[in-house]
Amino acid sequence: MVVAARRRNKLRRALSVPGLVLAFAISGCTSTQWISIDAALDSDIPTARHESALVAHEDKLYLIGGRRNNPTDVYDPATQRWTQRASPPIEIHHMQAVSHGDAIYLIGAVTGGWPTETPVDRVLKYYPSDDRYEWTHEIPPARRRGGAGVVVHDDKIYLIGGITHGHMSGSQAWFDEYDPTTGQWRVLPDAPNARDHVHGVVSNSRLYVFAGRRTSRATGQDLDLTVAHGNVFDFKQARWLPVTEALRLPTQRAGAAVMTWDDEIIVAGGESASQVPAHNEVEAYNTRTATWRRLPSLQQGRHGTALAVVGDDAYIVAGSGKRGGEPELIDIERLTLPALSSSVTAAQQLPQQPITDTPSQNTTPVYQQWHTVTLNFAGPATSETEAKNPFTDYRLQVLFENGSERFTIRGFYAADGKAADSGADSGNIWQVRFAPPTAGEWHYVASFDTGEDIVLLPGSFDGEPLPLANSAGHFTVMPSDKSAPDFRAIGQLGIKDGYFVSAHDSKTWIKGGTNSPENLLAFYDFDGTYRVAADARDGEAAPAGDLHHFAPHLTDWRDGDPTWRDARGKEIVGAINYLADSGMNAAYFLTMNITGDGNDIWPYLTHEHRDRFDVSKLAQWERLFAHMQRRGIMLHVVTQETENERLLDDGDTRRERKLYLAELIARFAHHPGLVWNLGEENGPTDWSPHAQNTVQRESMARYIAQQDPYSNPVLLHTHATAHHKDEILTPLLGFDAIDGLSFQVDDPKRVNAELIRWREAAARAGHDWLITMDEIGPWHTGAVPDADSTDNHQSLRRHVLWGSLLAGSAGVEWYFGAKFDANDLTSEDWRKRDSLWQQTRIATQFMQRLSLRRATPCNALTHSYCLALNDGRYLIYSNAGTTPSLDLSAALGDFQIDWLDVMNGGALQKGSLERVTGNAERELGNAPMSDRDWVVLVSPL
């Protein structure tokens, strides 16, 4: 009686679902429409659920999981009966189940309530024959996620996509292989698109992934970021195929059900922000013709379930009838599949309705905004050492257009086009790298010319044209699917009111990172890298005997991170991971230090060349730079140092310097988070008189500005003393090709005043300078390791970090003193300054949340460093044991007082006084704890 009552209640719920039609199926009947079927009268009916899995196993359907801990419901199509079986050991949902061998596998799932669900940490197996669930292999912590697509191919199980932080954030393009026999987990190359709430299928040795979205409750975009195009992985070629317009899903949605039949991939149902009812559209992609057609719609739109095939019939069960979580459905719909065959008879029964506009769309490539587009062009077979120099005597130029936007991008010689991995020094491939700044349709036209030193001539010079296959084309650009701090989500860094701003949303971006080791690229796993013996200059760090290995950071490399040439490069990639994991977002490095302190970095074939470049080395640099951008690390590209300012063209910008700069720009300027630096300690001093003059540095800056199609910021690294700054910088005030200063100061206590002085001088000259505090003296000390700081970097924190930020700087980098362990040239382990990174992260992330543009220093209103924000708030640095005050004589109303713990971060705290009234100078009360420094935020109420 209890079972019968429950069955009647469920049936009553089913009948109450709007628009649901229940009908009895006639065994053996075929139809080209979905029909809703009911179980036999004496059979139970399934538990209402959504975000569950449906899978066919040995000719039965298994409905598993869903929100709440539901029983497993089994449907036998032969008898049309439901039976109820065991529940999973925990609540498990947002997963695609697969049948393999004698078990059903549940991987890539989450548990817990919306919106902060937790990824399940192990593989769960269900044995239908025993009605038994069993936990098995652990999923690697770094690869756990839910809402992933799961497929079986050649006895391995593959996971694609997913989300790491419930519905809040963390959509991924991850692709993994799991061996269900051994438990081995292998990270494979990321898919072209990140997505979650997705299913995958395999057809003819290819994995197809359609639909899904990038769920982002954190930004209020729960349903908005649906993924337009599908992705295809070819198992035979072991690579993701290019994304083309043919893969555009006609109806964008997530939580759709996907299956394969004959040569078609069928996508049914789903949810989106475009409508409240769940989608009922069913669309099929023909893998042979790369066209879409519409199939009969579902009787009831639904999402959060799956399609399963038994015999010649497709089934879909349960799910939710509206976007979100209700109403939960319990009915089955069935579609007889033979009628959908691509045969002539079937086509007559259901005429195809292609959705693509023109055949040309099928091959139109699809890229993403600010993601690198690399085009290969075949030219003459040559080599790095060929008599006719491939770096000077051939010129590839590509014009990219999108409406009124036009970019002329110079190409470069790329040997075999894969030199980072092959190490090749010869071949016939020239490449161009382009980062499209806007979405839309882009067209390009390439020209290829030859002539002596043609790369140094204006683009209008014809030269001798060379034939070029595929010299014109077009592609589609979609918005990026990445999230900050990835620079492909942030977009190019521009400058406004003395601060870095994001091209994506114009928000202020504050720099915090490392200035050392300056010879970061002197890494033993880069091709053609070696050190030339040289005596260290007095006042500088001495290089160690060997190149950098960064061995302590090998453990920071992760599966899926880049390598090159036989899995090289893990240590330096791991070092970047550590820096990013510490919350840092910038790294300063030289690209040429011939005759300089390290004498171990150059882009050339050898340290004696000036017009022949090492293609494989530069391709490996690019591999590292791309990873830095993905991890949110700005590329602070320092083109020379004080010892070699006149190495090229005796300081002028003629053949050698133009070629050097043009090559850097062609290969690396496409990275959106990049700044050019004219040189470390640029200009003459008493200890380095052989240096560039004002005309030479202006000429160099002007050339970079003219050649860089993206107009990346150009900075100048200063000398340490005030009088050297006066001599070198004063003539540059108002010069518009220099965007700012990379500041060096020899005494921490002078940072705030000097920075304010030069910001004000630039403003008076009519051209604001962005200033970043990048090298702190004295030269022998700088930022020492944590173990050598008796006061946990108190002077650096007060006077350099906060002293610069409250003077209006755009960020900081830390120089490692020359006379301490892990110095400016020898540092191998960034962990030695872990506390310094933490304090920097607290400061920069706090400042980045504020409205900083047009902020002005206000030290005169208090007895410490002070910055007045444009929204009426004030920031004041308060030393331990002091009671700060603020002159509010010119301010009306009440003000709230909050305190930031600059050592430990966390939420703002309250001190002894919560608010004050304007019209007078006011003490701000005592800090929450008097034994440490604080920053006080005073806000109008």
CSV table of C-alpha atoms in Angstrom, one decimal, residues 442-728:
chain,number,residue,atom,x,y,z
A,442,TRP,CA,38.3,39.7,-39.4
A,443,HIS,CA,39.9,39.7,-42.9
A,444,TYR,CA,43.5,39.5,-43.7
A,445,VAL,CA,45.8,40.0,-46.7
A,446,ALA,CA,49.5,39.0,-46.6
A,447,SER,CA,52.4,40.2,-48.7
A,448,PHE,CA,55.8,38.6,-49.0
A,449,ASP,CA,58.8,40.5,-50.5
A,450,THR,CA,62.5,40.1,-50.8
A,451,GLY,CA,65.3,42.6,-51.0
A,452,GLU,CA,68.5,43.5,-49.1
A,453,ASP,CA,67.5,44.6,-45.6
A,454,ILE,CA,63.9,44.9,-46.7
A,455,VAL,CA,62.6,44.4,-43.1
A,456,LEU,CA,64.1,47.8,-42.2
A,457,LEU,CA,62.4,49.6,-45.0
A,458,PRO,CA,59.0,51.2,-44.9
A,459,GLY,CA,56.1,49.0,-45.6
A,460,SER,CA,55.3,50.8,-48.8
A,461,PHE,CA,58.6,49.7,-50.4
A,462,ASP,CA,57.7,47.1,-52.9
A,463,GLY,CA,60.9,45.0,-53.1
A,464,GLU,CA,60.6,41.9,-55.2
A,465,PRO,CA,57.2,40.2,-54.5
A,466,LEU,CA,57.3,36.5,-53.9
A,467,PRO,CA,54.4,34.1,-54.5
A,468,LEU,CA,52.4,33.3,-51.4
A,469,ALA,CA,49.8,30.6,-51.1
A,470,ASN,CA,46.7,31.4,-49.1
A,471,SER,CA,47.7,35.0,-48.9
A,472,ALA,CA,44.1,36.1,-48.0
A,473,GLY,CA,41.5,34.8,-45.7
A,474,HIS,CA,39.1,35.6,-42.9
A,475,PHE,CA,38.1,34.3,-39.5
A,476,THR,CA,35.6,34.9,-36.7
A,477,VAL,CA,36.5,36.2,-33.3
A,478,MET,CA,34.4,35.4,-30.3
A,479,PRO,CA,34.8,37.0,-26.8
A,480,SER,CA,37.4,35.2,-24.6
A,481,ASP,CA,36.2,32.4,-22.4
A,482,LYS,CA,39.0,33.0,-19.9
A,483,SER,CA,38.8,34.6,-16.5
A,484,ALA,CA,41.2,37.1,-14.8
A,485,PRO,CA,44.0,37.0,-13.9
A,486,ASP,CA,44.6,35.5,-17.4
A,487,PHE,CA,45.5,38.4,-19.6
A,488,ARG,CA,43.3,37.1,-22.4
A,489,ALA,CA,40.4,38.0,-20.1
A,490,ILE,CA,41.8,41.3,-18.9
A,491,GLY,CA,42.8,42.4,-22.4
A,492,GLN,CA,45.6,44.7,-23.3
A,493,LEU,CA,47.0,46.9,-20.5
A,494,GLY,CA,46.6,50.6,-21.4
A,495,ILE,CA,47.4,53.7,-19.3
A,496,LYS,CA,45.0,56.3,-18.0
A,497,ASP,CA,45.6,59.0,-15.4
A,498,GLY,CA,48.9,57.4,-14.4
A,499,TYR,CA,47.5,53.8,-13.9
A,500,PHE,CA,47.4,50.6,-15.9
A,501,VAL,CA,43.8,49.9,-17.0
A,502,SER,CA,42.3,46.8,-18.5
A,503,ALA,CA,41.1,46.9,-22.1
A,504,HIS,CA,38.2,44.6,-21.1
A,505,ASP,CA,36.5,46.7,-18.6
A,506,SER,CA,38.7,49.8,-18.1
A,507,LYS,CA,39.4,48.8,-14.4
A,508,THR,CA,42.6,49.8,-12.7
A,509,TRP,CA,45.2,47.1,-12.7
A,510,ILE,CA,48.0,47.4,-10.0
A,511,LYS,CA,51.3,45.7,-10.5
A,512,GLY,CA,53.0,43.6,-7.9
A,513,GLY,CA,55.9,41.3,-8.7
A,514,THR,CA,59.5,40.5,-9.0
A,515,ASN,CA,62.4,42.5,-10.4
A,516,SER,CA,64.9,39.7,-9.9
A,517,PRO,CA,66.6,37.7,-11.2
A,518,GLU,CA,67.0,40.2,-14.0
A,519,ASN,CA,68.6,37.4,-16.0
A,520,LEU,CA,65.5,35.2,-15.7
A,521,LEU,CA,65.9,34.0,-19.3
A,522,ALA,CA,69.4,32.7,-18.6
A,523,PHE,CA,67.8,29.3,-18.2
A,524,TYR,CA,69.7,26.1,-19.0
A,525,ASP,CA,66.7,24.5,-20.9
A,526,PHE,CA,66.5,27.3,-23.5
A,527,ASP,CA,68.4,26.4,-26.7
A,528,GLY,CA,71.6,28.3,-27.4
A,529,THR,CA,71.9,29.7,-23.9
A,530,TYR,CA,75.3,30.0,-22.2
A,531,ARG,CA,77.3,32.5,-20.1
A,532,VAL,CA,80.2,34.5,-21.4
A,533,ALA,CA,82.9,35.0,-18.8
A,534,ALA,CA,83.0,38.5,-17.5
A,535,ASP,CA,84.1,40.4,-14.4
A,536,ALA,CA,81.2,41.7,-12.2
A,537,ARG,CA,81.1,45.4,-11.9
A,538,ASP,CA,81.5,46.9,-8.5
A,539,GLY,CA,78.0,47.7,-7.1
A,540,GLU,CA,76.3,44.8,-8.9
A,541,ALA,CA,75.6,41.2,-8.1
A,542,ALA,CA,78.0,38.6,-9.5
A,543,PRO,CA,76.6,35.8,-11.6
A,544,ALA,CA,76.9,32.2,-10.3
A,545,GLY,CA,79.0,29.7,-12.2
A,546,ASP,CA,76.1,28.1,-14.0
A,547,LEU,CA,72.9,29.1,-15.7
A,548,HIS,CA,69.6,29.2,-13.9
A,549,HIS,CA,68.0,25.8,-13.1
A,550,PHE,CA,65.3,26.9,-10.8
A,551,ALA,CA,65.3,23.3,-9.4
A,552,PRO,CA,63.4,24.2,-6.2
A,553,HIS,CA,60.4,25.0,-8.4
A,554,LEU,CA,60.3,21.7,-10.3
A,555,THR,CA,57.5,20.6,-7.9
A,556,ASP,CA,55.5,23.6,-8.9
A,557,TRP,CA,55.1,22.4,-12.4
A,558,ARG,CA,51.7,20.8,-13.0
A,559,ASP,CA,50.4,18.2,-15.5
A,560,GLY,CA,49.1,20.1,-18.5
A,561,ASP,CA,51.7,23.0,-18.1
A,562,PRO,CA,53.8,23.7,-21.2
A,563,THR,CA,57.2,22.2,-21.9
A,564,TRP,CA,59.5,22.1,-25.0
A,565,ARG,CA,61.9,19.7,-26.6
A,566,ASP,CA,61.6,16.4,-24.7
A,567,ALA,CA,59.7,17.8,-21.7
A,568,ARG,CA,62.2,20.5,-20.9
A,569,GLY,CA,61.4,23.7,-19.2
A,570,LYS,CA,59.5,22.4,-16.2
A,571,GLU,CA,61.5,24.2,-13.6
A,572,ILE,CA,61.1,27.8,-15.0
A,573,VAL,CA,57.4,27.1,-15.7
A,574,GLY,CA,57.0,25.9,-12.2
A,575,ALA,CA,58.7,29.1,-10.9
A,576,ILE,CA,56.1,31.1,-12.8
A,577,ASN,CA,53.4,29.0,-11.2
A,578,TYR,CA,54.7,29.8,-7.7
A,579,LEU,CA,54.9,33.5,-8.4
A,580,ALA,CA,51.3,33.5,-9.7
A,581,ASP,CA,50.1,31.3,-6.8
A,582,SER,CA,51.6,33.9,-4.5
A,583,GLY,CA,49.4,36.5,-6.0
A,584,MET,CA,52.1,38.2,-8.0
A,585,ASN,CA,51.3,39.5,-11.5
A,586,ALA,CA,54.6,40.9,-13.0
A,587,ALA,CA,58.1,39.8,-13.8
A,588,TYR,CA,61.0,42.0,-15.0
A,589,PHE,CA,63.6,40.4,-17.3
A,590,LEU,CA,66.3,41.3,-19.7
A,591,THR,CA,66.2,40.2,-23.3
A,592,MET,CA,69.8,41.2,-24.1
A,593,ASN,CA,72.7,41.6,-21.5
A,594,ILE,CA,75.7,41.1,-23.8
A,595,THR,CA,78.7,42.6,-21.9
A,596,GLY,CA,76.4,43.3,-19.0
A,597,ASP,CA,76.2,41.9,-15.5
A,598,GLY,CA,75.1,38.3,-16.4
A,599,ASN,CA,76.4,38.2,-20.0
A,600,ASP,CA,74.1,35.3,-20.6
A,601,ILE,CA,71.0,36.4,-22.5
A,602,TRP,CA,70.5,37.4,-26.2
A,603,PRO,CA,68.0,36.5,-28.9
A,604,TYR,CA,70.9,36.0,-31.4
A,605,LEU,CA,72.5,32.8,-32.6
A,606,THR,CA,75.6,33.7,-30.5
A,607,HIS,CA,76.7,36.6,-28.4
A,608,GLU,CA,78.7,37.9,-31.3
A,609,HIS,CA,75.9,38.0,-33.9
A,610,ARG,CA,73.7,41.1,-34.4
A,611,ASP,CA,71.5,40.1,-37.3
A,612,ARG,CA,71.0,36.3,-37.0
A,613,PHE,CA,68.4,35.1,-34.5
A,614,ASP,CA,68.0,31.8,-32.7
A,615,VAL,CA,64.6,30.6,-33.9
A,616,SER,CA,64.2,27.7,-31.5
A,617,LYS,CA,65.3,29.8,-28.5
A,618,LEU,CA,62.8,32.5,-29.3
A,619,ALA,CA,60.1,30.0,-29.8
A,620,GLN,CA,60.8,28.6,-26.4
A,621,TRP,CA,60.7,32.1,-24.9
A,622,GLU,CA,57.3,32.5,-26.5
A,623,ARG,CA,56.1,29.2,-24.9
A,624,LEU,CA,57.1,30.6,-21.5
A,625,PHE,CA,55.7,34.1,-22.2
A,626,ALA,CA,52.3,32.6,-23.2
A,627,HIS,CA,52.2,30.6,-19.9
A,628,MET,CA,53.1,33.8,-18.0
A,629,GLN,CA,50.1,35.5,-19.6
A,630,ARG,CA,47.8,32.7,-18.9
A,631,ARG,CA,48.8,32.8,-15.2
A,632,GLY,CA,48.4,36.6,-15.1
A,633,ILE,CA,52.1,37.6,-15.1
A,634,MET,CA,52.8,40.8,-16.9
A,635,LEU,CA,55.9,40.7,-19.2
A,636,HIS,CA,58.2,43.5,-18.2
A,637,VAL,CA,60.5,43.4,-21.2
A,638,VAL,CA,63.8,45.2,-20.5
A,639,THR,CA,65.6,45.6,-23.8
A,640,GLN,CA,69.1,46.4,-22.5
A,641,GLU,CA,71.1,47.5,-19.4
A,642,THR,CA,73.4,50.3,-18.7
A,643,GLU,CA,76.6,48.5,-19.6
A,644,ASN,CA,75.4,47.8,-23.2
A,645,GLU,CA,73.2,50.8,-24.1
A,646,ARG,CA,75.7,51.7,-26.9
A,647,LEU,CA,76.4,48.1,-28.0
A,648,LEU,CA,74.0,48.4,-30.9
A,649,ASP,CA,74.7,51.2,-33.4
A,650,ASP,CA,76.7,53.1,-30.7
A,651,GLY,CA,73.4,54.0,-29.0
A,652,ASP,CA,71.6,55.2,-32.2
A,653,THR,CA,68.6,53.5,-33.7
A,654,ARG,CA,69.9,52.3,-37.0
A,655,ARG,CA,70.3,48.9,-38.5
A,656,GLU,CA,71.3,46.8,-35.5
A,657,ARG,CA,68.9,48.3,-33.0
A,658,LYS,CA,66.0,48.5,-35.5
A,659,LEU,CA,66.4,44.8,-36.3
A,660,TYR,CA,66.7,43.8,-32.7
A,661,LEU,CA,63.6,45.8,-31.7
A,662,ALA,CA,61.5,44.8,-34.7
A,663,GLU,CA,62.2,41.2,-34.1
A,664,LEU,CA,61.1,41.4,-30.5
A,665,ILE,CA,58.0,43.3,-31.5
A,666,ALA,CA,57.1,40.8,-34.3
A,667,ARG,CA,57.5,37.8,-32.0
A,668,PHE,CA,56.1,39.1,-28.7
A,669,ALA,CA,54.1,42.3,-29.0
A,670,HIS,CA,50.8,40.4,-29.4
A,671,HIS,CA,50.8,39.5,-25.6
A,672,PRO,CA,48.2,41.8,-24.0
A,673,GLY,CA,50.0,42.1,-20.7
A,674,LEU,CA,53.4,43.5,-21.8
A,675,VAL,CA,55.4,46.7,-21.4
A,676,TRP,CA,58.6,47.7,-23.1
A,677,ASN,CA,61.5,49.1,-21.1
A,678,LEU,CA,64.1,51.2,-22.9
A,679,GLY,CA,66.8,49.8,-20.6
A,680,GLU,CA,67.9,49.3,-17.1
A,681,GLU,CA,69.5,52.4,-15.5
A,682,ASN,CA,69.3,54.2,-18.8
A,683,GLY,CA,71.6,57.2,-19.3
A,684,PRO,CA,75.1,58.2,-18.2
A,685,THR,CA,76.4,58.2,-14.7
A,686,ASP,CA,79.8,58.7,-13.1
A,687,TRP,CA,80.3,54.9,-13.0
A,688,SER,CA,78.7,54.2,-16.4
A,689,PRO,CA,79.4,57.2,-18.6
A,690,HIS,CA,79.3,55.4,-22.0
A,691,ALA,CA,75.5,55.6,-22.3
A,692,GLN,CA,72.7,56.8,-24.5
A,693,ASN,CA,71.9,60.5,-24.6
A,694,THR,CA,68.5,62.2,-24.8
A,695,VAL,CA,68.3,62.2,-28.5
A,696,GLN,CA,69.2,58.5,-28.7
A,697,ARG,CA,66.7,57.3,-26.1
A,698,GLU,CA,63.9,59.4,-27.7
A,699,SER,CA,64.8,57.9,-31.1
A,700,MET,CA,64.6,54.4,-29.6
A,701,ALA,CA,61.3,55.1,-27.9
A,702,ARG,CA,59.8,56.6,-31.1
A,703,TYR,CA,60.9,53.6,-33.1
A,704,ILE,CA,59.2,51.2,-30.7
A,705,ALA,CA,56.0,53.3,-30.7
A,706,GLN,CA,56.0,53.3,-34.5
A,707,GLN,CA,56.6,49.6,-35.0
A,708,ASP,CA,54.4,48.2,-32.2
A,709,PRO,CA,50.9,47.8,-33.8
A,710,TYR,CA,49.4,47.4,-30.3
A,711,SER,CA,51.0,50.5,-28.8
A,712,ASN,CA,52.1,48.6,-25.7
A,713,PRO,CA,53.4,51.0,-23.0
A,714,VAL,CA,57.0,52.2,-23.2
A,715,LEU,CA,58.8,52.8,-19.9
A,716,LEU,CA,62.3,54.0,-18.9
A,717,HIS,CA,64.2,52.5,-16.0
A,718,THR,CA,65.8,55.2,-13.9
A,719,HIS,CA,69.0,55.6,-12.0
A,720,ALA,CA,68.8,55.5,-8.2
A,721,THR,CA,69.9,58.9,-7.1
A,722,ALA,CA,67.9,62.1,-7.3
A,723,HIS,CA,70.5,64.1,-9.2
A,724,HIS,CA,70.8,61.5,-11.9
A,725,LYS,CA,67.0,61.5,-12.3
A,726,ASP,CA,67.2,65.3,-12.6
A,727,GLU,CA,69.8,65.2,-15.4
A,728,ILE,CA,68.2,62.4,-17.4
